[in-house]
Amino acid sequence: MEFSIKSGKAEKQRIDCVVVGVYESAKLTDSAASIDKASKGFIANVLKRGDMDGKLASTLLLQSVPGTDSERVLLVGLGKEGAISEKDYRKAVIASTKALSKTGTKDVANFLAEIKVGKQDAAWKVSQMAEAVRDSVYRFDAMKGKKDKKDKKSGLMKLEIHLADSDNKATQESLRQALALAAGISLTKDLGNLPPNVCTPTYLADQAKQMAKTYGLTAQVLERDDMQKLGMGSFLGVAQGSVQPPKLIVLQHNKGKKDQKPVVLVGKGITFDTGGISLKPGAEMDEMKYDMCGAASVLGTFKAIAEMDLPLNVVGIIPTCENMPDGNAIRPGDVLTSMSGQTIEVLNTDAEGRLILCDALTYAERFEPSAVVDIATLTGACVIALGHHASGLFSNQDALAKELLKAGEEALDRAWHMPLWDDYQPQLDSNFADMANIGGRAAGSITAACFLSRFAKKYDWAHLDIAGTAWKSGKEKGATGRPVSLLTQFLKNRVAKSK
Ligand code: BES
Ligand code: MN
Ligand code: ZN
């Protein structure tokens, strides 16, 4: 799809469709009023008849409106007159693409960016529109048969975002960054949606190498032997039940100053989580292909910042393997020795994410990071606590937690700060090793974070539990691309701060 910023009168657009906003009680936005005038009151009449009430995200498609040069005009409801909220703006934009998806419209001139949205500027409105549109036209048909692919309508091809001033540098740059972000989100969704027989640890490693080649990053892939030498007994314990070889992917985006300490992103890459010997129940087990969404969000964020050419040093570490039951798999009761030297009694082989992450966190020390953020579909308990709206955020450093919360707010990809108090640590006591890998049913997402914190003592660290936000279940089943927006915003803010 092609995006551009344009200016011009709404009624003068020779295009498949023009999108304009209307408020409740028949109040028109500037461009809707302009069309209304050119058409001698056509829009006002439609509203008077009651076919459209202006409620937020309602739509009405009009054909061949007199006095206009476009084939169609789409009216989009904006709710009560006045500045609408950021979220509602996004909803209105998404409603406009949804309404057009069932029509023959290919090229659109969208005037919704002219309206007032909170305290946001034009650059923000442009970037949100581009990103929301890319997001809502996303489709995953890589695994569909040829016929099914061809039968689909080709959909939107071109979006012109209309503003009073079209050649403003800030809005152009903002569009460029939004498209970079959207490309990252799209990669994250694709990797998540791919089936687990395709998206294996080896596949993820190949993707990382490919990306490094395209963007001039460095990618290094550690194999089982390398990890054995490093003493990653915890990670390799999880991997030993699978015929797929484990990989530790290390990506580096070195576009900051030479002496600048890097931000390290660590992503959980379980390409399928059966639970291992502590086997999961069968219902919806297919969704455990999404257990690599932390890894996918790291790769997506790297794509976004590489396309932006963000001047920052960032390291990505992805431990990736399968969690399978097998004659060689780890058993409940096994004791593993992690790279840190700490020993772990495996009381449940389904608590495998923390077992692969802990060795990756120890490995992160060698980069002398300014901060480490891990991203993981870690616990079902986090879904119970926060549902599907916010990711769980844990940190050993309040300032870092604040940065991430702020980035989430700005990017409309929110996280919620959860406690990491020492009070919870004793739940991990073990009679046979330095710690157990589970802490009982109570506060399951917190004890999982407590476990990780024991491997992250040497630097500022935060953990995002994305079990509830990385994908949707049910009829709309699919990866969401979260929290690539949050992470990218966090990194962009770090660049601004370092200036
Ligand atoms: N990948 C799962 C967490 C998960 C479950 C995410 C369901 C989203 C939906 C993780 O590896 C896991 O199995 N966690 C266990 C931990 C328990 C054994 C302490 C869980 O949450 O049940
Ligand atoms: Mn598990
Ligand atoms: Zn898992």
PDB file of C-alpha atoms in Angstrom, residues 52-235:
ATOM      1  CA  MET A  52     -26.461   8.768   9.869  1.00  0.00           C
ATOM      2  CA  ASP A  53     -26.372   9.971  13.458  1.00  0.00           C
ATOM      3  CA  GLY A  54     -22.698  10.904  13.744  1.00  0.00           C
ATOM      4  CA  LYS A  55     -22.088   8.454  16.598  1.00  0.00           C
ATOM      5  CA  LEU A  56     -18.421   7.538  17.002  1.00  0.00           C
ATOM      6  CA  ALA A  57     -17.178   5.140  14.301  1.00  0.00           C
ATOM      7  CA  SER A  58     -20.543   4.896  12.522  1.00  0.00           C
ATOM      8  CA  THR A  59     -20.242   5.199   8.735  1.00  0.00           C
ATOM      9  CA  LEU A  60     -22.356   5.960   5.692  1.00  0.00           C
ATOM     10  CA  LEU A  61     -21.164   5.503   2.130  1.00  0.00           C
ATOM     11  CA  LEU A  62     -22.560   7.910  -0.470  1.00  0.00           C
ATOM     12  CA  GLN A  63     -22.236   7.399  -4.244  1.00  0.00           C
ATOM     13  CA  SER A  64     -21.784  10.117  -6.866  1.00  0.00           C
ATOM     14  CA  VAL A  65     -22.408  13.099  -4.646  1.00  0.00           C
ATOM     15  CA  PRO A  66     -23.305  16.062  -6.919  1.00  0.00           C
ATOM     16  CA  GLY A  67     -20.653  18.749  -7.297  1.00  0.00           C
ATOM     17  CA  THR A  68     -17.802  16.435  -6.270  1.00  0.00           C
ATOM     18  CA  ASP A  69     -15.095  14.806  -8.400  1.00  0.00           C
ATOM     19  CA  SER A  70     -14.796  11.564  -6.418  1.00  0.00           C
ATOM     20  CA  GLU A  71     -16.844   8.422  -7.053  1.00  0.00           C
ATOM     21  CA  ARG A  72     -17.791   8.073  -3.397  1.00  0.00           C
ATOM     22  CA  VAL A  73     -17.912  10.038  -0.177  1.00  0.00           C
ATOM     23  CA  LEU A  74     -17.687   8.178   3.106  1.00  0.00           C
ATOM     24  CA  LEU A  75     -19.109   9.925   6.159  1.00  0.00           C
ATOM     25  CA  VAL A  76     -17.539   8.847   9.438  1.00  0.00           C
ATOM     26  CA  GLY A  77     -19.124   9.598  12.805  1.00  0.00           C
ATOM     27  CA  LEU A  78     -16.921  11.375  15.348  1.00  0.00           C
ATOM     28  CA  GLY A  79     -19.309  11.539  18.312  1.00  0.00           C
ATOM     29  CA  LYS A  80     -19.866  14.747  20.253  1.00  0.00           C
ATOM     30  CA  GLU A  81     -18.498  17.921  18.716  1.00  0.00           C
ATOM     31  CA  GLY A  82     -15.128  19.096  20.036  1.00  0.00           C
ATOM     32  CA  ALA A  83     -11.667  17.552  20.405  1.00  0.00           C
ATOM     33  CA  ILE A  84     -11.978  13.764  20.397  1.00  0.00           C
ATOM     34  CA  SER A  85      -9.655  11.483  22.338  1.00  0.00           C
ATOM     35  CA  GLU A  86      -6.643   9.691  20.848  1.00  0.00           C
ATOM     36  CA  LYS A  87      -8.337   6.325  21.124  1.00  0.00           C
ATOM     37  CA  ASP A  88     -11.539   7.568  19.494  1.00  0.00           C
ATOM     38  CA  TYR A  89      -9.568   9.065  16.606  1.00  0.00           C
ATOM     39  CA  ARG A  90      -8.016   5.666  16.029  1.00  0.00           C
ATOM     40  CA  LYS A  91     -11.448   4.046  16.189  1.00  0.00           C
ATOM     41  CA  ALA A  92     -12.848   6.454  13.609  1.00  0.00           C
ATOM     42  CA  VAL A  93      -9.913   5.833  11.264  1.00  0.00           C
ATOM     43  CA  ILE A  94     -10.277   2.059  11.587  1.00  0.00           C
ATOM     44  CA  ALA A  95     -14.032   2.339  10.995  1.00  0.00           C
ATOM     45  CA  SER A  96     -13.339   4.167   7.732  1.00  0.00           C
ATOM     46  CA  THR A  97     -11.069   1.413   6.360  1.00  0.00           C
ATOM     47  CA  LYS A  98     -13.435  -1.317   7.555  1.00  0.00           C
ATOM     48  CA  ALA A  99     -16.361   0.328   5.772  1.00  0.00           C
ATOM     49  CA  LEU A 100     -14.386   0.574   2.537  1.00  0.00           C
ATOM     50  CA  SER A 101     -13.016  -2.966   2.669  1.00  0.00           C
ATOM     51  CA  LYS A 102     -16.310  -4.346   1.368  1.00  0.00           C
ATOM     52  CA  THR A 103     -16.406  -1.960  -1.606  1.00  0.00           C
ATOM     53  CA  GLY A 104     -14.419  -1.647  -4.805  1.00  0.00           C
ATOM     54  CA  THR A 105     -12.499   1.312  -3.403  1.00  0.00           C
ATOM     55  CA  LYS A 106      -8.769   1.237  -4.030  1.00  0.00           C
ATOM     56  CA  ASP A 107      -7.603   4.824  -3.684  1.00  0.00           C
ATOM     57  CA  VAL A 108      -8.710   6.993  -0.772  1.00  0.00           C
ATOM     58  CA  ALA A 109      -8.346  10.620   0.235  1.00  0.00           C
ATOM     59  CA  ASN A 110      -8.854  10.694   3.984  1.00  0.00           C
ATOM     60  CA  PHE A 111      -9.632  14.058   5.614  1.00  0.00           C
ATOM     61  CA  LEU A 112      -9.997  12.833   9.215  1.00  0.00           C
ATOM     62  CA  ALA A 113      -6.544  14.188  10.141  1.00  0.00           C
ATOM     63  CA  GLU A 114      -7.980  17.728   9.955  1.00  0.00           C
ATOM     64  CA  ILE A 115     -10.016  17.259  13.141  1.00  0.00           C
ATOM     65  CA  LYS A 116      -8.884  18.159  16.658  1.00  0.00           C
ATOM     66  CA  VAL A 117      -7.554  15.185  18.625  1.00  0.00           C
ATOM     67  CA  GLY A 118      -6.703  15.826  22.279  1.00  0.00           C
ATOM     68  CA  LYS A 119      -3.585  17.988  22.350  1.00  0.00           C
ATOM     69  CA  GLN A 120      -1.954  16.147  19.466  1.00  0.00           C
ATOM     70  CA  ASP A 121      -0.315  17.819  16.489  1.00  0.00           C
ATOM     71  CA  ALA A 122      -0.579  17.034  12.785  1.00  0.00           C
ATOM     72  CA  ALA A 123       2.488  14.784  12.892  1.00  0.00           C
ATOM     73  CA  TRP A 124       0.851  12.595  15.509  1.00  0.00           C
ATOM     74  CA  LYS A 125      -2.430  12.388  13.596  1.00  0.00           C
ATOM     75  CA  VAL A 126      -0.613  11.417  10.413  1.00  0.00           C
ATOM     76  CA  SER A 127       1.397   8.698  12.096  1.00  0.00           C
ATOM     77  CA  GLN A 128      -1.610   7.248  13.919  1.00  0.00           C
ATOM     78  CA  MET A 129      -3.666   7.207  10.746  1.00  0.00           C
ATOM     79  CA  ALA A 130      -0.971   5.493   8.696  1.00  0.00           C
ATOM     80  CA  GLU A 131      -0.348   2.940  11.396  1.00  0.00           C
ATOM     81  CA  ALA A 132      -4.019   2.238  12.118  1.00  0.00           C
ATOM     82  CA  VAL A 133      -4.781   1.793   8.419  1.00  0.00           C
ATOM     83  CA  ARG A 134      -1.833  -0.540   7.860  1.00  0.00           C
ATOM     84  CA  ASP A 135      -2.956  -2.450  10.924  1.00  0.00           C
ATOM     85  CA  SER A 136      -6.554  -2.844   9.838  1.00  0.00           C
ATOM     86  CA  VAL A 137      -5.790  -3.940   6.274  1.00  0.00           C
ATOM     87  CA  TYR A 138      -3.381  -6.622   7.561  1.00  0.00           C
ATOM     88  CA  ARG A 139      -4.232 -10.109   6.364  1.00  0.00           C
ATOM     89  CA  PHE A 140      -2.341 -13.355   6.882  1.00  0.00           C
ATOM     90  CA  ASP A 141      -2.825 -15.629   3.902  1.00  0.00           C
ATOM     91  CA  ALA A 142       0.705 -17.023   3.533  1.00  0.00           C
ATOM     92  CA  MET A 143      -0.584 -20.531   4.211  1.00  0.00           C
ATOM     93  CA  LYS A 144      -3.821 -20.366   2.175  1.00  0.00           C
ATOM     94  CA  GLY A 145      -4.151 -22.235  -1.099  1.00  0.00           C
ATOM     95  CA  LYS A 146      -3.622 -20.366  -4.372  1.00  0.00           C
ATOM     96  CA  LYS A 147      -7.321 -20.118  -5.138  1.00  0.00           C
ATOM     97  CA  ASP A 148      -8.246 -18.592  -1.815  1.00  0.00           C
ATOM     98  CA  LYS A 149      -5.545 -15.958  -2.210  1.00  0.00           C
ATOM     99  CA  LYS A 150      -6.761 -14.972  -5.680  1.00  0.00           C
ATOM    100  CA  ASP A 151     -10.429 -14.805  -4.679  1.00  0.00           C
ATOM    101  CA  LYS A 152      -9.760 -12.127  -2.101  1.00  0.00           C
ATOM    102  CA  LYS A 153     -10.429  -8.570  -3.206  1.00  0.00           C
ATOM    103  CA  SER A 154      -7.158  -6.729  -3.563  1.00  0.00           C
ATOM    104  CA  GLY A 155      -8.389  -4.005  -1.197  1.00  0.00           C
ATOM    105  CA  LEU A 156      -6.999  -0.553  -0.519  1.00  0.00           C
ATOM    106  CA  MET A 157      -3.992   0.426  -2.599  1.00  0.00           C
ATOM    107  CA  LYS A 158      -3.433   4.093  -1.893  1.00  0.00           C
ATOM    108  CA  LEU A 159      -4.088   6.390   1.031  1.00  0.00           C
ATOM    109  CA  GLU A 160      -3.748  10.142   0.781  1.00  0.00           C
ATOM    110  CA  ILE A 161      -3.737  11.747   4.194  1.00  0.00           C
ATOM    111  CA  HIS A 162      -5.128  15.241   3.745  1.00  0.00           C
ATOM    112  CA  LEU A 163      -3.843  18.218   5.707  1.00  0.00           C
ATOM    113  CA  ALA A 164      -4.055  21.964   5.210  1.00  0.00           C
ATOM    114  CA  ASP A 165      -0.263  22.047   4.865  1.00  0.00           C
ATOM    115  CA  SER A 166       1.101  19.064   2.951  1.00  0.00           C
ATOM    116  CA  ASP A 167       4.789  19.837   2.682  1.00  0.00           C
ATOM    117  CA  ASN A 168       5.645  20.238   6.290  1.00  0.00           C
ATOM    118  CA  LYS A 169       8.907  18.431   7.196  1.00  0.00           C
ATOM    119  CA  ALA A 170       7.700  17.206  10.579  1.00  0.00           C
ATOM    120  CA  THR A 171       4.597  15.493   9.202  1.00  0.00           C
ATOM    121  CA  GLN A 172       6.544  13.896   6.336  1.00  0.00           C
ATOM    122  CA  GLU A 173       9.102  12.529   8.797  1.00  0.00           C
ATOM    123  CA  SER A 174       6.313  11.360  11.055  1.00  0.00           C
ATOM    124  CA  LEU A 175       4.734   9.422   8.166  1.00  0.00           C
ATOM    125  CA  ARG A 176       8.083   7.827   7.368  1.00  0.00           C
ATOM    126  CA  GLN A 177       8.494   6.685  10.976  1.00  0.00           C
ATOM    127  CA  ALA A 178       4.926   5.403  11.170  1.00  0.00           C
ATOM    128  CA  LEU A 179       5.459   3.268   8.078  1.00  0.00           C
ATOM    129  CA  ALA A 180       8.675   1.887   9.572  1.00  0.00           C
ATOM    130  CA  LEU A 181       6.795   1.019  12.742  1.00  0.00           C
ATOM    131  CA  ALA A 182       3.957  -0.544  10.745  1.00  0.00           C
ATOM    132  CA  ALA A 183       6.464  -2.715   8.866  1.00  0.00           C
ATOM    133  CA  GLY A 184       7.846  -3.920  12.189  1.00  0.00           C
ATOM    134  CA  ILE A 185       4.381  -4.678  13.551  1.00  0.00           C
ATOM    135  CA  SER A 186       3.496  -6.539  10.391  1.00  0.00           C
ATOM    136  CA  LEU A 187       6.610  -8.726  10.682  1.00  0.00           C
ATOM    137  CA  THR A 188       5.765  -9.501  14.305  1.00  0.00           C
ATOM    138  CA  LYS A 189       2.241 -10.529  13.325  1.00  0.00           C
ATOM    139  CA  ASP A 190       3.463 -12.696  10.449  1.00  0.00           C
ATOM    140  CA  LEU A 191       5.959 -14.554  12.623  1.00  0.00           C
ATOM    141  CA  GLY A 192       3.327 -15.101  15.309  1.00  0.00           C
ATOM    142  CA  ASN A 193       0.695 -16.315  12.864  1.00  0.00           C
ATOM    143  CA  LEU A 194       2.960 -18.749  11.032  1.00  0.00           C
ATOM    144  CA  PRO A 195       2.307 -22.357  12.023  1.00  0.00           C
ATOM    145  CA  PRO A 196       4.734 -23.994  14.440  1.00  0.00           C
ATOM    146  CA  ASN A 197       5.871 -26.516  11.838  1.00  0.00           C
ATOM    147  CA  VAL A 198       7.153 -23.607   9.737  1.00  0.00           C
ATOM    148  CA  CYS A 199       8.192 -21.078  12.374  1.00  0.00           C
ATOM    149  CA  THR A 200      10.815 -23.186  14.156  1.00  0.00           C
ATOM    150  CA  PRO A 201      13.867 -21.921  16.080  1.00  0.00           C
ATOM    151  CA  THR A 202      15.891 -22.394  12.887  1.00  0.00           C
ATOM    152  CA  TYR A 203      13.358 -20.323  10.931  1.00  0.00           C
ATOM    153  CA  LEU A 204      13.591 -17.467  13.448  1.00  0.00           C
ATOM    154  CA  ALA A 205      17.384 -17.582  13.273  1.00  0.00           C
ATOM    155  CA  ASP A 206      17.231 -17.389   9.467  1.00  0.00           C
ATOM    156  CA  GLN A 207      14.869 -14.413   9.693  1.00  0.00           C
ATOM    157  CA  ALA A 208      17.314 -12.613  11.978  1.00  0.00           C
ATOM    158  CA  LYS A 209      20.223 -13.293   9.615  1.00  0.00           C
ATOM    159  CA  GLN A 210      18.160 -12.101   6.667  1.00  0.00           C
ATOM    160  CA  MET A 211      17.226  -8.926   8.476  1.00  0.00           C
ATOM    161  CA  ALA A 212      20.846  -8.270   9.418  1.00  0.00           C
ATOM    162  CA  LYS A 213      21.810  -8.554   5.760  1.00  0.00           C
ATOM    163  CA  THR A 214      19.057  -6.227   4.579  1.00  0.00           C
ATOM    164  CA  TYR A 215      19.711  -3.486   7.117  1.00  0.00           C
ATOM    165  CA  GLY A 216      23.418  -3.807   7.876  1.00  0.00           C
ATOM    166  CA  LEU A 217      22.972  -5.143  11.411  1.00  0.00           C
ATOM    167  CA  THR A 218      25.018  -7.936  12.905  1.00  0.00           C
ATOM    168  CA  ALA A 219      23.393 -11.276  13.661  1.00  0.00           C
ATOM    169  CA  GLN A 220      25.071 -14.075  15.506  1.00  0.00           C
ATOM    170  CA  VAL A 221      23.434 -17.457  16.167  1.00  0.00           C
ATOM    171  CA  LEU A 222      24.732 -19.634  18.994  1.00  0.00           C
ATOM    172  CA  GLU A 223      24.187 -23.387  18.563  1.00  0.00           C
ATOM    173  CA  ARG A 224      23.690 -26.071  21.209  1.00  0.00           C
ATOM    174  CA  ASP A 225      27.460 -26.691  21.492  1.00  0.00           C
ATOM    175  CA  ASP A 226      28.184 -23.012  22.046  1.00  0.00           C
ATOM    176  CA  MET A 227      25.542 -22.824  24.726  1.00  0.00           C
ATOM    177  CA  GLN A 228      26.863 -25.942  26.432  1.00  0.00           C
ATOM    178  CA  LYS A 229      30.264 -24.263  26.674  1.00  0.00           C
ATOM    179  CA  LEU A 230      28.621 -21.212  28.242  1.00  0.00           C
ATOM    180  CA  GLY A 231      26.902 -23.430  30.800  1.00  0.00           C
ATOM    181  CA  MET A 232      23.323 -22.625  29.779  1.00  0.00           C
ATOM    182  CA  GLY A 233      21.955 -25.720  31.506  1.00  0.00           C
ATOM    183  CA  SER A 234      18.562 -24.198  32.151  1.00  0.00           C
ATOM    184  CA  PHE A 235      17.825 -23.193  28.542  1.00  0.00           C
TER     185      PHE A 235
END
